[in-house]
Every structure is written in structure tokens, then in C-alpha cells.
Amino acid sequence: METLGGAEFALDNTYLNTSSCGVLPRRAAAAMGRLIGELASGRPGGSGDAGTVSAARRSFARLAGVPEERVSAGSSLSVQVALIANSLPPGAEVLFPEGEYTSVVTPFAVRGDLVLRYAPLAGLAEAVRPGTALVAFSSVQSADGRIADLPAVRAAAAAHGARTLVDTSQSAGWLPLDAGDWDFTVTTAFKFLLCPRGVSFLTVTEEAQESLVPLHAGCFASDSWTIYGPVEDLASTARRFDESPAFVAYHGAVEALALVEEIGVPAIHAYDTGLARSFREGLVELGLSPLPGDSAVVAVPGLGHRVADLEKAGVTASDRAGNLRLAFHLYNSPADVTRALSLLAA
């Protein structure tokens, strides 16, 4: 059956685990293969093309709705979160949702001199108070796919003068989101953005950039490609926070992000959430109780133990915090919904 992703994907199973890792488009795999082949034969230009990093940055900036000058390219969520965690003064209060993803919380926790506070996701906005320095949370929760009340949190943070950090790893690529609404966003791109692992993006407002120290600055943070001695001309944009890139991953990322742009996040949102809605309705008909909502990620509490049975039958899902978690994306079809429901009914 035709899917929104079309011929770009060739899956051998019913893959409903994009919340863990997305499927590489064929064009991304081909680009990586070409570079690997060149590296194996002694590529004259070295390990990869820096232009691919710039192209990926521009593509992500368009998807995130911000100027490319606000985007820093990296390799992992925790490294970019740690940059923000290091910017806070001792004693600063950071507010998280209960059960927030580890890589969002731990860079703050290991400092040992910050005040960490937690609140239920549904009450996160109400928990912001005078003295809260930063609200750090995922737009879509990893454990169960719940979507945060983004307008309410943004308004509460603004009312109390708190900065905001949003992890969009579980939403970028299917949930329309304007990164410019937040002081910081961090995104691992190997999920719904379909990139290889080793690609991540940090967005920073111009004002918030002044609060960050480029702790891991190297050649890529320089405007003049300094390769010996300290960098003395750091980039004036968020590029000064770049990590040294994993070129093979970025060669694939350029192609994957281009595909997401071609199809468009609004179309992907409608498609993904439509499949998820059908799946939720089918679960209810089976007498099961999925968490309600309009997320592309569906969670059924207490059913995480069914993951192994589904895997044996060729359906890939995940067990998170006891939840059976299934994520629908542009390479899935209504037939995948039907198959997963039939197996759960057995």
C-alpha cells in the first residue's frame, strides 16, 4: 500500500518504533554509502564535506522556523543540554516535568549546585514561580507521547521571567513548532527527522546566545578556520557552539532533511496523527485503554510486556516505563494499523 514516504523507504517489517529511531530514506543511505566508499579508497578531501553541515543547518532552520544564524550543529542531545546547564549560576532553579527524559535532566543534576524541581506535565505551567530560572521539558514526552501544553508553559515562563528549553526530539518532523518561541530548543535528528544518529541541533535566541560559553569550541567555531592555537575569532552566530561534526552522518542528514522539507511538516502531521487516531480507536474497540490525545505516538499503559510478542510477528514497537509505545510516521500505512491491532487482539 502506498505511504506518504513513497519509494524512499523499503521496510522488511511493520516498523512502529520511530520514537526510538527513524528509518533512513534511501537517498540518505546512498549519500552515506558514497562517502564511505570514497573514504575507503582514500578520499582526497579528507573525512567529509563541511558544506553538508551548512546545508543541514539551513534545512533544519527552515523546518524550525528560525534564521540559520540561530542554529548550532552537534552530535547529541546531552552535549547541547550540558552547554545550557553550564550557563546557569549556582543556586538557580530549574523546573522539569516528572519523568522527563534523562538526557534533559542529568546535565543539570550532575552540577550539584542547582535547585531541581519537578511537577506533573499537566501542571507544568502552574508550577512556574518567581525565581524559576529555566523551564526544561520535552514538547512530546518520550515515555508515552503526551504533548505538553506549549502555549501555557511559554506564557507562564514569560510572566515570571524564566527562560525555556524545549527538547523537540520526539516532535520535530511531525509536530509543527516554531523554535523562535523558545530561548533554547534541542533536537536529536535520528527519530522523526529520519537522520542518522550523530546529528543534533541547538537553537538559541540572540539574547540567550550571550549567556552561553562555547565550552567545546574548536575549528568549526572559528570564522577563519583556525587549526592551530586558540580560536580568537569565534563565529558571531550560534555556529560558535558547534561540535566537530560526524561527516558521514551529516552527509545522510542533508538528504533526509530535504525529504522532510519536500513533503512538509503539515502534511506529515496530518498523516501521522491520522494513523495514530485510527490505532487509538481500534484499541478502544478491543477494550484497551490508550492514553488519549492527538500525538503521533500512542502509549498503552501496562502493556509494555507485549513488545516481544509483536516483534516475533514482525511488528517493531517499544516498552517505555511499562507502556507499549508505538509511533506512526510517513513510511507507515493503514495496513500497519490493522496488523498491529490484530496481533494485540490475539
Short mmCIF file of C-alpha atoms in Angstrom, two decimals:
data_model
loop_
_atom_site.label_atom_id
_atom_site.label_comp_id
_atom_site.label_asym_id
_atom_site.label_seq_id
_atom_site.Cartn_x
_atom_site.Cartn_y
_atom_site.Cartn_z
CA MET A 1 0.00 0.00 0.00
CA GLU A 2 1.26 3.49 -0.87
CA THR A 3 2.58 5.57 2.01
CA LEU A 4 3.36 9.26 2.34
CA GLY A 5 7.07 8.45 2.09
CA GLY A 6 6.62 6.58 -1.19
CA ALA A 7 9.55 4.76 -2.74
CA GLU A 8 12.09 6.36 -0.39
CA PHE A 9 11.62 3.51 2.07
CA ALA A 10 11.96 -0.25 1.83
CA LEU A 11 10.95 -1.78 5.15
CA ASP A 12 11.11 -5.50 5.82
CA ASN A 13 8.67 -5.35 8.73
CA THR A 14 5.93 -3.27 10.31
CA TYR A 15 8.07 -0.61 11.92
CA LEU A 16 6.26 1.40 14.60
CA ASN A 17 9.26 2.48 16.64
CA THR A 18 10.25 5.87 15.25
CA SER A 19 10.24 7.27 18.79
CA SER A 20 13.37 5.17 19.31
CA CYS A 21 14.94 5.55 15.87
CA GLY A 22 13.65 6.59 12.48
CA VAL A 23 14.12 4.67 9.24
CA LEU A 24 16.73 6.04 6.84
CA PRO A 25 15.40 7.20 3.47
CA ARG A 26 17.08 5.54 0.52
CA ARG A 27 18.61 8.82 -0.61
CA ALA A 28 20.25 9.31 2.81
CA ALA A 29 21.65 5.78 2.84
CA ALA A 30 23.00 6.29 -0.69
CA ALA A 31 24.75 9.55 0.25
CA MET A 32 26.38 7.92 3.24
CA GLY A 33 27.41 4.94 1.13
CA ARG A 34 29.07 7.20 -1.42
CA LEU A 35 31.13 8.95 1.24
CA ILE A 36 32.08 5.68 2.91
CA GLY A 37 33.21 4.34 -0.47
CA GLU A 38 35.34 7.43 -1.03
CA LEU A 39 36.84 7.15 2.44
CA ALA A 40 37.70 3.50 1.81
CA SER A 41 39.55 4.45 -1.36
CA GLY A 42 41.45 7.41 0.10
CA ARG A 43 39.26 10.45 -0.33
CA PRO A 44 41.48 13.46 -1.24
CA GLY A 45 39.29 15.91 0.66
CA GLY A 46 39.52 14.11 3.97
CA SER A 47 36.71 12.80 6.13
CA GLY A 48 33.81 14.69 4.57
CA ASP A 49 32.42 17.92 3.21
CA ALA A 50 31.86 20.80 5.64
CA GLY A 51 29.31 22.16 3.20
CA THR A 52 26.95 19.35 4.16
CA VAL A 53 26.89 20.67 7.73
CA SER A 54 25.96 24.13 6.46
CA ALA A 55 23.28 22.67 4.20
CA ALA A 56 21.83 20.59 7.04
CA ARG A 57 21.82 23.64 9.31
CA ARG A 58 19.92 25.67 6.72
CA SER A 59 17.42 22.89 6.17
CA PHE A 60 16.76 22.43 9.87
CA ALA A 61 16.44 26.20 10.33
CA ARG A 62 13.70 26.30 7.72
CA LEU A 63 11.89 23.39 9.39
CA ALA A 64 12.25 25.04 12.80
CA GLY A 65 11.16 28.46 11.55
CA VAL A 66 14.28 30.35 12.67
CA PRO A 67 17.20 32.04 10.89
CA GLU A 68 20.17 29.74 10.36
CA GLU A 69 22.25 32.12 12.49
CA ARG A 70 20.35 30.77 15.49
CA VAL A 71 21.19 27.12 14.81
CA SER A 72 24.16 25.20 16.18
CA ALA A 73 25.03 21.79 14.76
CA GLY A 74 26.05 18.99 17.09
CA SER A 75 26.00 15.26 17.64
CA SER A 76 23.94 14.53 20.75
CA LEU A 77 21.22 15.88 22.98
CA SER A 78 23.12 15.66 26.27
CA VAL A 79 26.14 17.62 24.96
CA GLN A 80 23.97 20.51 23.85
CA VAL A 81 21.86 20.44 27.03
CA ALA A 82 25.07 20.48 29.07
CA LEU A 83 26.09 23.71 27.36
CA ILE A 84 22.92 25.31 28.71
CA ALA A 85 23.24 23.70 32.14
CA ASN A 86 26.72 25.17 32.50
CA SER A 87 25.38 28.67 31.81
CA LEU A 88 23.29 28.86 34.97
CA PRO A 89 24.59 30.47 38.17
CA PRO A 90 24.87 28.35 41.34
CA GLY A 91 21.55 28.04 43.14
CA ALA A 92 19.43 28.62 40.02
CA GLU A 93 16.11 26.79 39.99
CA VAL A 94 15.31 24.53 37.04
CA LEU A 95 11.80 23.13 36.62
CA PHE A 96 11.15 19.81 34.84
CA PRO A 97 8.13 17.59 34.26
CA GLU A 98 8.06 14.42 36.31
CA GLY A 99 9.55 11.52 34.36
CA GLU A 100 11.40 13.78 31.92
CA TYR A 101 13.93 12.18 29.58
CA THR A 102 17.28 11.51 31.26
CA SER A 103 19.46 13.49 28.86
CA VAL A 104 17.39 16.61 29.52
CA VAL A 105 17.70 16.30 33.31
CA THR A 106 21.11 14.81 34.03
CA PRO A 107 23.37 17.63 32.72
CA PHE A 108 21.72 19.87 35.31
CA ALA A 109 21.72 17.25 38.06
CA VAL A 110 25.44 16.47 37.88
CA ARG A 111 26.36 20.08 38.61
CA GLY A 112 25.26 19.59 42.19
CA ASP A 113 24.74 23.29 42.87
CA LEU A 114 21.39 23.88 41.16
CA VAL A 115 17.88 23.59 42.59
CA LEU A 116 15.96 20.99 40.59
CA ARG A 117 12.19 20.89 40.92
CA TYR A 118 9.63 18.61 39.30
CA ALA A 119 5.92 18.92 38.55
CA PRO A 120 3.34 16.83 36.70
CA LEU A 121 3.38 17.56 32.97
CA ALA A 122 -0.25 18.71 33.06
CA GLY A 123 0.60 21.22 35.80
CA LEU A 124 3.95 22.39 34.49
CA ALA A 125 2.79 25.89 33.60
CA GLU A 126 1.19 26.38 37.02
CA ALA A 127 4.41 25.24 38.71
CA VAL A 128 6.49 28.08 37.24
CA ARG A 129 7.08 30.61 40.01
CA PRO A 130 9.10 33.73 40.79
CA GLY A 131 12.70 32.67 40.99
CA THR A 132 12.43 29.87 38.42
CA ALA A 133 15.43 30.40 36.16
CA LEU A 134 14.66 27.81 33.49
CA VAL A 135 11.83 25.51 32.48
CA ALA A 136 13.26 22.45 30.70
CA PHE A 137 10.93 19.92 29.11
CA SER A 138 10.15 17.85 26.03
CA SER A 139 7.44 19.03 23.68
CA VAL A 140 6.39 15.38 23.37
CA GLN A 141 7.18 13.01 26.21
CA SER A 142 9.42 10.06 25.39
CA ALA A 143 7.70 7.61 27.74
CA ASP A 144 4.15 7.99 26.48
CA GLY A 145 3.86 10.52 23.64
CA ARG A 146 1.94 13.14 25.60
CA ILE A 147 2.14 16.64 24.12
CA ALA A 148 2.99 19.44 26.53
CA ASP A 149 0.74 22.49 26.76
CA LEU A 150 3.25 24.63 24.90
CA PRO A 151 1.32 27.96 24.88
CA ALA A 152 0.61 27.72 28.63
CA VAL A 153 4.23 26.97 29.55
CA ARG A 154 5.52 29.74 27.29
CA ALA A 155 3.13 32.27 28.85
CA ALA A 156 3.95 31.22 32.41
CA ALA A 157 7.69 31.40 31.79
CA ALA A 158 7.36 34.85 30.27
CA ALA A 159 5.24 36.06 33.19
CA HIS A 160 7.91 35.02 35.70
CA GLY A 161 11.00 35.91 33.67
CA ALA A 162 12.13 32.29 33.28
CA ARG A 163 13.99 31.04 30.26
CA THR A 164 12.80 27.98 28.37
CA LEU A 165 14.49 24.88 26.99
CA VAL A 166 12.41 22.55 24.82
CA ASP A 167 13.59 19.12 23.68
CA THR A 168 11.87 18.57 20.33
CA SER A 169 13.46 15.19 19.61
CA GLN A 170 10.10 13.38 19.78
CA SER A 171 8.23 16.01 17.77
CA ALA A 172 10.48 17.61 15.14
CA GLY A 173 9.43 16.23 11.79
CA TRP A 174 5.74 15.70 12.55
CA LEU A 175 4.56 18.39 15.00
CA PRO A 176 4.64 21.98 13.69
CA LEU A 177 6.68 24.05 16.12
CA ASP A 178 8.23 27.50 15.93
CA ALA A 179 11.61 27.24 17.66
CA GLY A 180 11.71 31.03 17.80
CA ASP A 181 9.13 30.91 20.60
CA TRP A 182 11.73 29.47 22.98
CA ASP A 183 15.09 30.57 24.35
CA PHE A 184 16.60 27.18 23.54
CA THR A 185 15.50 24.09 21.67
CA VAL A 186 17.49 20.88 21.35
CA THR A 187 16.76 18.16 18.82
CA THR A 188 18.28 14.78 18.15
CA ALA A 189 17.53 14.24 14.48
CA PHE A 190 17.59 10.44 14.26
CA LYS A 191 13.93 9.99 15.07
CA PHE A 192 11.14 11.68 13.08
CA LEU A 193 13.64 13.78 11.09
CA LEU A 194 14.98 10.50 9.68
CA CYS A 195 18.66 11.41 10.00
CA PRO A 196 21.45 9.03 11.02
CA ARG A 197 22.46 9.02 14.66
CA GLY A 198 25.17 11.61 15.28
CA VAL A 199 23.17 14.65 14.16
CA SER A 200 21.57 17.12 16.57
CA PHE A 201 20.63 20.77 16.55
CA LEU A 202 20.51 23.53 19.14
CA THR A 203 18.56 26.72 18.51
CA VAL A 204 19.33 29.81 20.59
CA THR A 205 17.81 33.27 20.51
CA GLU A 206 20.25 36.13 20.02
CA GLU A 207 19.74 37.24 23.62
CA ALA A 208 20.24 33.76 25.04
CA GLN A 209 23.43 33.29 22.99
CA GLU A 210 25.08 35.88 25.21
CA SER A 211 24.58 33.61 28.24
CA LEU A 212 26.37 30.59 26.77
CA VAL A 213 30.09 29.86 26.85
CA PRO A 214 31.27 27.81 23.83
CA LEU A 215 32.94 25.19 26.01
CA HIS A 216 33.71 22.75 23.22
CA ALA A 217 34.76 25.37 20.66
CA GLY A 218 37.16 24.10 18.02
CA CYS A 219 37.89 24.65 14.35
CA PHE A 220 34.21 24.75 13.45
CA ALA A 221 33.57 27.61 15.88
CA SER A 222 36.01 29.87 14.04
CA ASP A 223 35.20 32.31 11.26
CA SER A 224 38.68 31.82 9.77
CA TRP A 225 39.08 28.04 10.17
CA THR A 226 41.74 28.27 12.90
CA ILE A 227 43.51 24.92 13.20
CA TYR A 228 46.47 25.78 15.43
CA GLY A 229 46.42 27.63 18.71
CA PRO A 230 43.29 29.03 20.36
CA VAL A 231 40.38 30.29 18.30
CA GLU A 232 40.40 34.06 18.60
CA ASP A 233 37.64 34.89 16.11
CA LEU A 234 34.66 32.86 17.28
CA ALA A 235 31.67 32.94 14.94
CA SER A 236 29.25 35.73 15.75
CA THR A 237 26.31 33.35 15.29
CA ALA A 238 25.22 30.17 17.06
CA ARG A 239 27.82 28.37 14.97
CA ARG A 240 30.31 29.17 17.71
CA PHE A 241 28.60 26.45 19.73
CA ASP A 242 29.07 23.80 17.01
CA GLU A 243 30.65 20.46 17.77
CA SER A 244 33.07 18.86 15.35
CA PRO A 245 30.64 17.04 13.04
CA ALA A 246 30.36 13.36 12.23
CA PHE A 247 30.59 13.84 8.47
CA VAL A 248 29.12 10.50 7.42
CA ALA A 249 26.01 11.23 9.48
CA TYR A 250 25.69 14.76 8.13
CA HIS A 251 26.02 13.59 4.53
CA GLY A 252 22.94 11.47 5.19
CA ALA A 253 21.20 14.19 7.18
CA VAL A 254 21.19 16.64 4.26
CA GLU A 255 19.19 14.18 2.19
CA ALA A 256 16.84 13.16 5.00
CA LEU A 257 16.01 16.74 5.95
CA ALA A 258 15.43 17.59 2.29
CA LEU A 259 12.83 14.84 2.11
CA VAL A 260 11.02 16.16 5.19
CA GLU A 261 11.02 19.62 3.64
CA GLU A 262 9.70 18.33 0.31
CA ILE A 263 6.74 16.57 1.91
CA GLY A 264 6.20 19.28 4.51
CA VAL A 265 5.61 19.02 8.24
CA PRO A 266 1.91 19.98 7.98
CA ALA A 267 1.27 17.08 5.60
CA ILE A 268 3.31 14.70 7.76
CA HIS A 269 1.43 15.87 10.86
CA ALA A 270 -1.93 15.16 9.29
CA TYR A 271 -0.80 11.76 8.01
CA ASP A 272 0.94 10.57 11.19
CA THR A 273 -1.76 11.70 13.59
CA GLY A 274 -4.44 10.23 11.32
CA LEU A 275 -2.83 6.79 11.58
CA ALA A 276 -2.38 7.19 15.32
CA ARG A 277 -6.02 8.22 15.71
CA SER A 278 -7.20 5.12 13.87
CA PHE A 279 -4.98 2.97 16.05
CA ARG A 280 -6.32 4.52 19.27
CA GLU A 281 -9.89 3.98 18.12
CA GLY A 282 -9.09 0.35 17.34
CA LEU A 283 -7.51 -0.15 20.74
CA VAL A 284 -10.62 1.15 22.46
CA GLU A 285 -12.74 -1.25 20.42
CA LEU A 286 -10.52 -4.05 21.73
CA GLY A 287 -11.26 -2.96 25.29
CA LEU A 288 -7.80 -1.47 25.81
CA SER A 289 -7.08 1.98 27.25
CA PRO A 290 -4.51 4.02 25.31
CA LEU A 291 -3.59 7.44 26.61
CA PRO A 292 -5.86 9.98 24.90
CA GLY A 293 -4.55 12.80 22.76
CA ASP A 294 -3.56 13.84 19.25
CA SER A 295 0.03 12.66 19.29
CA ALA A 296 1.65 10.56 16.57
CA VAL A 297 2.96 8.44 19.44
CA VAL A 298 0.49 6.06 21.08
CA ALA A 299 1.04 4.55 24.52
CA VAL A 300 -0.93 1.81 26.23
CA PRO A 301 -0.10 1.73 29.96
CA GLY A 302 0.74 -1.65 31.43
CA LEU A 303 1.10 -3.36 28.05
CA GLY A 304 4.84 -2.98 27.56
CA HIS A 305 5.32 -6.72 28.01
CA ARG A 306 3.66 -7.31 24.61
CA VAL A 307 6.68 -5.88 22.74
CA ALA A 308 8.42 -9.26 22.46
CA ASP A 309 5.28 -10.93 21.07
CA LEU A 310 4.85 -8.19 18.49
CA GLU A 311 8.49 -8.42 17.48
CA LYS A 312 8.18 -12.16 16.85
CA ALA A 313 5.30 -11.40 14.50
CA GLY A 314 7.27 -8.73 12.61
CA VAL A 315 5.93 -5.60 14.33
CA THR A 316 8.55 -3.39 15.96
CA ALA A 317 7.43 -1.29 18.93
CA SER A 318 8.96 -0.39 22.31
CA ASP A 319 8.42 -0.74 26.04
CA ARG A 320 8.87 2.54 27.89
CA ALA A 321 8.07 2.85 31.61
CA GLY A 322 5.73 -0.13 31.29
CA ASN A 323 3.90 1.44 28.35
CA LEU A 324 3.53 -0.23 24.99
CA ARG A 325 4.69 2.64 22.80
CA LEU A 326 4.04 2.76 19.05
CA ALA A 327 4.91 5.67 16.80
CA PHE A 328 3.44 6.31 13.36
CA HIS A 329 5.35 8.07 10.61
CA LEU A 330 5.34 8.68 6.87
CA TYR A 331 6.52 5.15 5.95
CA ASN A 332 3.59 3.53 7.77
CA SER A 333 0.20 2.73 6.26
CA PRO A 334 -3.33 1.85 7.37
CA ALA A 335 -2.33 -1.78 6.85
CA ASP A 336 0.23 -1.36 9.63
CA VAL A 337 -2.52 -0.15 11.94
CA THR A 338 -4.67 -3.15 11.09
CA ARG A 339 -1.82 -5.61 11.57
CA ALA A 340 -0.79 -4.24 14.97
CA LEU A 341 -4.41 -4.29 16.18
CA SER A 342 -4.95 -7.87 15.01
CA LEU A 343 -1.89 -9.03 16.91
CA LEU A 344 -2.93 -7.23 20.08
CA ALA A 345 -6.38 -8.77 19.78
CA ALA A 346 -4.95 -12.28 19.69
#
